[in-house]
Coordinates of C-alpha atoms and ligand atoms in Angstrom, one line a residue:
M1 CA -15.2 -17.4 5.2
S2 CA -16.7 -16.1 2.0
G3 CA -20.0 -17.7 2.9
L4 CA -18.4 -21.1 3.4
T5 CA -18.1 -23.0 6.6
R6 CA -14.6 -24.3 7.6
R7 CA -15.7 -27.8 6.5
Q8 CA -17.0 -26.6 3.1
F9 CA -13.8 -24.5 2.7
A10 CA -11.7 -27.6 3.4
G11 CA -13.8 -29.5 0.9
V12 CA -13.2 -26.9 -1.9
L13 CA -9.5 -27.3 -1.3
G14 CA -9.8 -31.1 -1.3
L15 CA -8.9 -31.5 2.3
S16 CA -10.5 -33.0 5.4
A17 CA -11.7 -30.3 7.9
A18 CA -9.4 -32.1 10.4
A19 CA -6.4 -31.4 8.3
L20 CA -7.1 -27.7 8.3
T21 CA -7.2 -27.6 12.1
M22 CA -4.3 -30.0 12.8
P23 CA -1.2 -28.0 13.9
I24 CA 1.8 -28.8 11.9
K25 CA 3.8 -29.5 15.1
A26 CA 1.4 -32.4 15.8
M27 CA 2.1 -33.7 12.3
G28 CA 5.6 -34.7 13.5
Q29 CA 7.7 -31.9 12.1
A30 CA 10.2 -30.3 14.4
K31 CA 9.9 -26.6 13.5
P32 CA 7.2 -25.4 11.2
K33 CA 8.5 -23.2 8.4
V34 CA 6.8 -19.9 7.6
V35 CA 8.1 -17.9 4.6
V36 CA 7.0 -14.3 3.9
V37 CA 7.5 -12.8 0.5
G38 CA 7.6 -9.0 0.6
G39 CA 9.2 -7.0 3.4
G40 CA 6.9 -4.0 3.3
A41 CA 4.1 -2.8 5.5
G42 CA 2.3 -6.1 5.5
G43 CA 5.1 -8.7 5.1
A44 CA 7.6 -7.3 7.6
T45 CA 4.8 -6.9 10.2
A46 CA 3.8 -10.5 9.7
A47 CA 7.4 -11.7 10.1
R48 CA 7.8 -9.7 13.2
Y49 CA 4.6 -10.8 14.9
L50 CA 5.2 -14.4 13.9
A51 CA 8.6 -14.2 15.6
M52 CA 7.4 -12.3 18.7
N53 CA 4.5 -14.6 19.3
S54 CA 6.1 -18.0 18.5
K55 CA 9.2 -17.4 20.7
G56 CA 11.4 -19.5 18.5
A57 CA 9.0 -22.4 17.8
V58 CA 8.6 -21.4 14.2
D59 CA 11.3 -20.9 11.6
I60 CA 10.7 -17.6 9.8
T61 CA 12.2 -16.4 6.5
L62 CA 11.5 -13.0 5.0
I63 CA 12.2 -12.7 1.3
E64 CA 12.6 -9.1 0.2
N65 CA 14.0 -7.9 -3.1
S66 CA 15.5 -4.6 -1.7
E67 CA 18.1 -4.0 0.9
T68 CA 16.1 -1.1 2.4
Y69 CA 12.5 -0.1 2.4
T70 CA 11.3 3.4 1.6
T71 CA 7.8 4.1 2.7
C72 CA 5.2 5.4 0.3
F73 CA 3.5 6.7 3.4
F74 CA 5.0 10.1 4.2
S75 CA 6.6 10.2 0.7
N76 CA 4.3 13.0 -0.2
L77 CA 5.7 14.9 2.8
Y78 CA 9.2 14.3 1.4
L79 CA 8.0 15.8 -1.9
G80 CA 6.6 18.8 0.0
G81 CA 9.9 19.4 1.7
V82 CA 8.5 18.4 5.1
R83 CA 10.5 15.2 5.6
E84 CA 13.9 14.1 4.6
Y85 CA 14.3 11.0 2.4
D86 CA 16.4 9.2 5.1
S87 CA 13.6 9.6 7.6
I88 CA 11.3 7.5 5.4
T89 CA 13.8 4.7 4.6
H90 CA 14.2 1.7 6.9
R91 CA 16.5 -1.3 7.3
Y92 CA 15.9 -5.0 8.1
D93 CA 18.8 -5.3 10.6
T94 CA 16.6 -5.3 13.8
L95 CA 14.3 -8.0 12.3
A96 CA 17.4 -10.1 11.6
N97 CA 19.3 -9.5 14.8
D98 CA 16.7 -9.1 17.5
Y99 CA 13.9 -11.3 16.1
D100 CA 16.0 -14.0 14.6
I101 CA 14.2 -13.7 11.2
N102 CA 16.1 -15.1 8.3
I103 CA 16.2 -12.2 5.9
V104 CA 16.8 -13.3 2.3
Q105 CA 17.5 -10.4 -0.1
A106 CA 16.3 -11.8 -3.4
Y107 CA 13.5 -11.6 -5.9
A108 CA 11.0 -14.5 -5.6
T109 CA 10.2 -15.6 -9.1
E110 CA 7.9 -18.5 -8.6
I111 CA 5.7 -20.4 -6.1
D112 CA 5.4 -24.1 -6.6
R113 CA 2.2 -24.6 -4.7
S114 CA 2.1 -28.4 -4.9
A115 CA 5.7 -28.7 -3.7
K116 CA 5.3 -25.8 -1.2
M117 CA 8.4 -24.1 -2.4
V118 CA 9.3 -20.5 -3.2
K119 CA 11.9 -20.2 -6.1
L120 CA 14.3 -17.3 -6.1
E121 CA 15.9 -15.6 -9.1
D122 CA 19.2 -17.4 -8.6
G123 CA 17.5 -20.8 -9.0
S124 CA 17.4 -21.8 -5.4
S125 CA 14.2 -22.7 -3.5
I126 CA 12.9 -22.2 0.0
A127 CA 10.4 -24.7 1.4
Y128 CA 7.4 -23.5 3.5
D129 CA 4.5 -25.0 5.5
R130 CA 2.7 -21.7 5.4
L131 CA 3.4 -18.8 3.1
V132 CA 2.6 -15.1 3.5
L133 CA 2.4 -13.0 0.4
S134 CA 2.6 -9.2 0.7
P135 CA 4.1 -8.2 -2.6
G136 CA 2.2 -4.9 -2.9
I137 CA 1.2 -3.7 -6.3
D138 CA 2.4 -3.8 -9.8
L139 CA 1.7 -0.8 -12.1
L140 CA -0.1 -1.5 -15.4
F141 CA 1.9 0.9 -17.5
D142 CA 0.1 0.1 -20.7
S143 CA -3.3 0.9 -19.2
V144 CA -2.4 4.5 -20.2
P145 CA -1.6 4.6 -24.0
G146 CA 1.9 6.2 -24.4
Y147 CA 3.1 5.4 -20.9
S148 CA 5.7 2.7 -20.1
E149 CA 8.4 1.9 -17.6
Q150 CA 10.8 3.9 -19.8
A151 CA 8.4 6.8 -20.0
A152 CA 8.3 6.8 -16.2
E153 CA 11.9 8.0 -16.2
I154 CA 10.5 11.2 -17.8
A155 CA 7.1 11.3 -16.2
P156 CA 7.5 9.5 -12.8
H157 CA 4.7 7.7 -11.1
A158 CA 6.4 7.6 -7.7
W159 CA 3.7 5.1 -6.6
Q160 CA 6.3 2.6 -5.5
A161 CA 8.7 4.4 -3.2
G162 CA 12.4 4.5 -3.8
P163 CA 14.2 5.8 -6.9
Q164 CA 10.9 6.9 -8.5
T165 CA 10.1 9.1 -5.4
K166 CA 13.6 10.7 -5.6
L167 CA 13.1 11.3 -9.3
L168 CA 9.8 13.1 -8.9
K169 CA 11.3 15.2 -6.1
D170 CA 14.3 16.2 -8.2
K171 CA 12.0 17.1 -11.1
L172 CA 9.7 19.1 -8.8
D173 CA 12.7 20.9 -7.2
A174 CA 13.9 21.8 -10.7
L175 CA 10.7 23.7 -11.7
S176 CA 10.7 27.4 -11.9
N177 CA 7.9 29.9 -11.1
G178 CA 5.3 29.6 -13.8
D179 CA 6.0 25.9 -14.6
N180 CA 3.0 23.7 -14.2
V181 CA 2.4 20.1 -12.9
L182 CA -0.1 17.8 -14.6
M183 CA -1.1 14.7 -12.7
L184 CA -3.0 11.7 -14.0
A185 CA -4.7 10.1 -11.0
P186 CA -5.3 6.3 -11.0
P187 CA -8.6 4.4 -11.4
N188 CA -10.0 2.4 -8.5
P189 CA -8.9 0.1 -6.8
Y190 CA -5.4 1.5 -6.1
R191 CA -3.1 1.9 -3.1
C192 CA -3.8 4.8 -0.8
P193 CA -7.1 6.4 -1.9
P194 CA -6.2 9.9 -0.6
G195 CA -2.6 9.6 -1.8
P196 CA -2.9 11.6 -5.1
Y197 CA -4.7 14.4 -3.4
E198 CA -2.3 14.6 -0.5
R199 CA 0.4 14.7 -3.1
V200 CA -0.9 17.7 -5.0
S201 CA -1.4 19.4 -1.6
M202 CA 2.3 18.9 -0.8
M203 CA 3.3 20.1 -4.3
A204 CA 1.3 23.3 -3.8
H205 CA 2.9 23.6 -0.3
L206 CA 6.3 23.4 -1.9
F207 CA 5.4 26.1 -4.5
K208 CA 4.0 28.4 -1.8
N209 CA 7.2 28.1 0.3
K210 CA 9.4 28.8 -2.7
G211 CA 7.3 31.8 -3.8
M212 CA 6.2 30.1 -7.0
T213 CA 3.0 32.0 -7.2
N214 CA 2.5 31.5 -10.9
S215 CA 2.8 27.7 -10.9
T216 CA -0.4 25.5 -11.0
I217 CA -1.3 21.9 -10.6
T218 CA -4.0 20.1 -12.7
I219 CA -5.3 16.7 -11.8
I220 CA -6.9 14.7 -14.6
D221 CA -9.0 12.0 -12.8
P222 CA -10.7 9.0 -14.3
K223 CA -12.9 8.9 -11.2
P224 CA -16.0 11.0 -10.7
K225 CA -15.2 11.5 -7.0
F226 CA -12.3 10.9 -4.6
S227 CA -11.4 10.2 -1.0
K228 CA -11.9 13.1 1.5
Q229 CA -12.9 15.3 -1.5
G230 CA -14.7 17.9 0.6
L231 CA -11.8 18.2 3.0
F232 CA -9.2 18.5 0.3
T233 CA -11.1 21.0 -1.9
A234 CA -11.8 23.2 1.1
G235 CA -8.1 22.9 2.2
W236 CA -6.9 23.8 -1.3
E237 CA -9.1 26.9 -1.3
N238 CA -7.8 27.8 2.1
H239 CA -4.1 27.3 1.6
Y240 CA -3.5 27.5 -2.1
P241 CA -6.4 29.4 -3.8
G242 CA -6.4 29.1 -7.6
V243 CA -3.4 26.7 -7.6
I244 CA -5.0 23.2 -7.8
E245 CA -7.6 22.3 -10.4
W246 CA -9.3 18.9 -10.4
I247 CA -10.9 17.7 -13.6
G248 CA -13.2 14.7 -13.4
P249 CA -14.4 12.5 -16.2
D250 CA -17.7 14.4 -16.7
I251 CA -15.5 17.3 -18.0
H252 CA -12.6 15.6 -19.7
G253 CA -14.7 12.8 -21.1
G254 CA -12.0 10.1 -20.9
V255 CA -8.2 9.8 -21.1
L256 CA -6.9 8.9 -24.6
G257 CA -3.2 8.8 -23.8
V258 CA -0.1 10.6 -22.8
D259 CA 3.0 12.0 -24.6
V260 CA 5.7 12.3 -22.0
D261 CA 8.1 14.0 -24.4
A262 CA 5.6 16.7 -25.4
G263 CA 4.4 16.8 -21.7
T264 CA 0.7 16.3 -22.6
I265 CA -2.3 14.3 -21.6
E266 CA -4.8 13.9 -24.3
T267 CA -8.5 13.5 -23.3
D268 CA -11.7 13.4 -25.2
F269 CA -12.3 17.0 -24.3
D270 CA -8.9 18.6 -24.8
T271 CA -5.1 18.1 -24.7
F272 CA -3.6 19.3 -21.3
E273 CA 0.0 20.4 -21.0
G274 CA 2.4 20.4 -18.1
T275 CA 6.0 21.1 -17.5
L276 CA 6.1 18.1 -15.3
L277 CA 3.9 15.0 -15.7
N278 CA 3.1 12.7 -12.8
I279 CA 1.3 9.7 -14.3
I280 CA -0.2 7.1 -11.9
P281 CA -1.5 4.2 -13.8
K282 CA -3.9 1.4 -13.0
Q283 CA -2.6 -1.2 -10.5
Q284 CA -2.9 -4.9 -9.7
A285 CA -1.4 -7.4 -7.2
G286 CA 2.4 -7.9 -7.4
A287 CA 3.6 -10.3 -10.1
I288 CA 4.3 -13.3 -7.8
A289 CA 0.5 -13.5 -6.9
H290 CA -0.3 -13.8 -10.7
Q291 CA 2.4 -16.4 -11.3
A292 CA 1.0 -18.5 -8.5
E293 CA -2.5 -18.1 -9.9
L294 CA -3.9 -16.6 -6.7
V295 CA -5.7 -13.6 -8.3
N296 CA -9.3 -13.2 -9.4
E297 CA -10.5 -11.3 -12.5
S298 CA -9.9 -8.0 -10.6
G299 CA -6.1 -8.7 -10.7
Y300 CA -6.1 -9.0 -6.8
C301 CA -6.3 -11.9 -4.5
E302 CA -9.5 -13.1 -2.8
I303 CA -9.0 -14.0 0.9
D304 CA -11.0 -15.6 3.7
S305 CA -12.2 -12.6 5.8
D306 CA -11.6 -14.5 9.1
S307 CA -8.0 -15.2 8.5
M308 CA -6.5 -13.5 5.3
R309 CA -6.0 -17.0 4.0
S310 CA -6.2 -17.3 0.2
V311 CA -9.5 -18.8 -1.0
V312 CA -7.4 -20.7 -3.6
D313 CA -4.7 -22.3 -1.4
E314 CA -5.1 -22.9 2.3
N315 CA -1.3 -22.8 3.0
I316 CA -1.0 -19.2 1.6
F317 CA -2.1 -16.0 3.3
I318 CA -2.3 -12.8 1.2
I319 CA -2.2 -9.5 3.0
G320 CA -1.8 -5.8 2.1
D321 CA -2.4 -4.2 -1.2
A322 CA -2.4 -7.5 -3.1
S323 CA -5.5 -8.7 -1.3
V324 CA -9.2 -8.1 -1.9
A325 CA -10.0 -7.0 1.7
G326 CA -13.6 -6.0 1.5
A327 CA -14.3 -2.5 2.8
M328 CA -10.7 -1.9 3.8
P329 CA -8.7 0.5 1.7
K330 CA -5.2 -0.4 0.4
S331 CA -3.0 1.3 3.0
A332 CA 0.0 0.6 5.2
F333 CA -2.3 0.7 8.2
S334 CA -4.6 -1.9 6.7
A335 CA -1.6 -4.1 5.7
N336 CA -0.2 -3.9 9.2
S337 CA -3.5 -4.8 10.7
Q338 CA -4.1 -7.7 8.3
A339 CA -0.6 -9.0 9.0
K340 CA -1.4 -9.5 12.7
V341 CA -4.5 -11.5 11.9
A342 CA -2.6 -13.7 9.4
A343 CA 0.3 -14.2 11.9
M344 CA -2.2 -15.2 14.6
V345 CA -4.0 -17.7 12.4
I346 CA -0.7 -19.2 11.1
L347 CA 0.5 -19.7 14.7
G348 CA -2.8 -21.4 15.3
D349 CA -2.2 -23.6 12.3
T350 CA 1.4 -24.4 13.1
I351 CA 1.9 -24.5 16.9
A352 CA -1.7 -24.6 18.1
A353 CA -1.5 -21.1 19.5
R354 CA -4.8 -19.6 20.6
T355 CA -6.7 -17.6 18.0
F356 CA -9.4 -14.9 18.4
P357 CA -12.0 -13.5 16.0
A358 CA -10.4 -11.3 13.4
R359 CA -10.6 -7.6 14.0
Y360 CA -9.1 -5.0 11.6
S361 CA -8.6 -1.3 11.7
N362 CA -7.4 1.6 9.5
T363 CA -6.8 5.3 9.6
C364 CA -5.5 7.4 6.7
W365 CA -4.1 10.8 7.7
S366 CA -3.3 13.4 5.0
M367 CA -1.4 16.6 5.4
I368 CA -3.0 19.4 3.4
G369 CA -0.9 22.3 4.7
T370 CA 1.3 23.5 7.6
D371 CA -0.3 22.0 10.8
D372 CA -3.4 21.0 8.8
G373 CA -3.9 17.3 9.1
V374 CA -7.1 15.4 8.2
K375 CA -8.0 11.8 8.7
V376 CA -10.5 9.1 7.8
G377 CA -10.7 5.7 9.4
A378 CA -12.7 2.7 10.5
Q379 CA -12.9 -0.5 12.5
Y380 CA -13.7 -3.7 10.6
A381 CA -14.8 -7.3 11.4
S382 CA -15.5 -10.4 9.3
I383 CA -19.3 -10.3 8.7
D384 CA -21.0 -12.9 6.5
G385 CA -17.7 -13.7 4.7
K386 CA -16.6 -10.2 4.0
I387 CA -14.5 -7.6 5.8
E388 CA -17.1 -5.0 6.7
S389 CA -16.8 -1.7 8.6
T390 CA -18.3 -1.7 12.1
S391 CA -17.7 2.0 12.9
N392 CA -16.0 4.9 11.1
F393 CA -14.9 8.5 11.4
I394 CA -13.8 11.4 9.3
S395 CA -12.4 14.9 9.9
Q396 CA -14.9 17.7 9.4
V397 CA -14.6 20.6 7.0
D398 CA -15.3 23.1 9.8
D399 CA -12.8 21.5 12.3
D400 CA -11.0 24.4 14.1
A401 CA -7.2 24.9 13.7
M402 CA -6.3 23.3 17.0
V403 CA -8.1 20.1 15.9
R404 CA -6.3 20.1 12.6
K405 CA -2.9 20.7 14.3
A406 CA -3.6 17.9 16.8
T407 CA -4.5 15.6 13.8
F408 CA -1.3 16.4 12.1
A409 CA 0.7 15.7 15.3
E410 CA -1.2 12.4 15.6
S411 CA 0.0 11.4 12.1
L412 CA 3.6 12.0 13.1
G413 CA 3.1 9.8 16.1
W414 CA 1.4 7.2 13.9
Y415 CA 4.4 7.1 11.5
D416 CA 6.9 6.6 14.3
G417 CA 4.7 3.9 15.9
I418 CA 3.9 1.9 12.8
T419 CA 7.4 1.9 11.4
Q420 CA 8.6 0.5 14.7
D421 CA 5.7 -2.0 14.7
I422 CA 6.8 -3.1 11.2
F423 CA 10.6 -3.1 11.4
G424 CA 11.2 -3.4 15.2
Ligands
FAD1 C1 2.1 8.4 -2.2 C2 1.5 7.3 -1.3 C3 1.2 7.7 0.0 C4 0.7 6.8 0.9 N1 0.4 7.2 2.2 C5 -0.1 6.3 3.1 C6 -0.5 6.7 4.4 O1 -0.4 7.9 4.7 N2 -1.0 5.8 5.2 C7 -1.1 4.5 4.9 O2 -1.5 3.7 5.7 N3 -0.7 4.1 3.6 C8 -0.3 4.9 2.7 N4 0.1 4.5 1.5 C9 -0.2 3.1 1.1 C10 0.9 2.1 1.5 O3 2.2 2.5 1.1 C11 0.6 0.7 1.0 O4 -0.7 0.5 1.1 C12 1.4 -0.3 1.7 O5 2.8 -0.1 1.5 C13 1.1 -1.7 1.3 O6 1.9 -2.6 2.0 P1 2.2 -4.0 1.3 O7 3.0 -4.8 2.3 O8 1.0 -4.6 0.6 O9 3.1 -3.6 0.0 P2 4.5 -2.8 0.1 O10 4.7 -2.0 1.3 O11 4.7 -2.2 -1.3 O12 5.6 -4.0 0.2 C14 5.8 -4.9 -0.8 C15 7.3 -5.4 -0.7 O13 7.4 -6.6 -1.4 C16 8.6 -6.6 -2.2 N5 8.4 -7.6 -3.3 C17 7.4 -7.6 -4.2 N6 7.4 -8.7 -4.9 C18 8.5 -9.4 -4.5 C19 9.1 -10.6 -4.9 N7 8.6 -11.3 -5.9 N8 10.2 -11.0 -4.3 C20 10.7 -10.3 -3.2 N9 10.2 -9.1 -2.8 C21 9.1 -8.7 -3.4 C22 8.8 -5.2 -2.6 O14 10.1 -4.9 -2.9 C23 8.2 -4.4 -1.4 O15 9.2 -4.1 -0.5 C24 0.6 5.4 0.5 C25 1.0 5.0 -0.8 C26 1.4 6.0 -1.7 C27 1.8 5.5 -3.0

């Protein structure tokens, strides 16, 4: 608990330790109300586990802005022509019908923490005893001079799945042999550390399948190194020699800005040109977390590592990309894992359900080429107030083809499993 005992934590929040441990049911209320904002990898999992494990004893509302949810995970495979768009788009019907979760399709504009109310864009409010926030990320468009939400219609980010993903796919499919892609990768911390590098792999895969032998992809990266770097660079050399070029800050010297109409990224070293620009800007926790003043100076939300409870407000749990989750990367796997801890602790708070020490896990698979999957992952526990890795693993550059094929098959199984775990 960030170095604090439960009693000290309660003190910081101006509560007695007993108030923290007293189940809401015992406080005389019929059915505790849990509201979840954000129906993505974190939020929908939390809602489903709350419903499954409370067996009707808790009233659960899931507020989600969109009617359907398109996963960022496997969106790179869609770009590469390996998956159909429909296969990465999911509905909330099962959560509503089979789990009795009250799905509210609306944008949550405000959290009134003292009144414990979530306000919606139509002016109505929903009361909560415990609130789970899983709003994902917002993109800081102006962190890249010359980029904006309007510019993203010309140079898509596709870092929030849906229309942007389709736009990038349409623009990719419209390229001719000899056209080039220029990607601006994001600075840390951002959602899905291997994501940009899987994406360029899938773009090169598409070019290869279409016989676009004269097309290249250049990545301008603000980071000096990146996730699974050795695996990706070896894979690019193997599948797409000479197609993908990565340029780190020691070469480009810093990004000065983009001109989406001219198709250029200007750096301290040179101005790079591309037929298609994919600009992925800096990120921070979704707007609602900022409105509710739950973020720290990093733009993300600090949590108690034993519970995913906000260190600012004991009634609010923040999971997924919006949280500062120690050694865990921002991934759907992480969000799903954190959601289960938050759901468990909330049921402990509200109906005195039994709780266990928090355990978390993550694996990030990436597809580099046909039947060539790689992975990195870890188990985590709360140690001295931080989420720390307790064991980890990573694919090896010299893995044989059968191992890579099995790893890719494993990722397909993971996708089916996790989307069922999230959406029922
Ligand atoms: C290209 C790419 C590839 C990726 N690949 C992988 C992968 O292979 N494996 C993996 O584990 N992860 C992967 N990820 C990361 C993964 O998608 C995210 O980490 C994960 O979605 C985070 O879950 P979340 O619940 O925090 O946010 P999200 O899944 O983004 O969900 C947030 C939801 O909240 C809703 N919302 C936000 N604010 C409000 C509001 N105020 N009111 C109502 N609704 C709101 C949004 O509409 C959204 O549906 C990838 C990401 C990208 C971009």
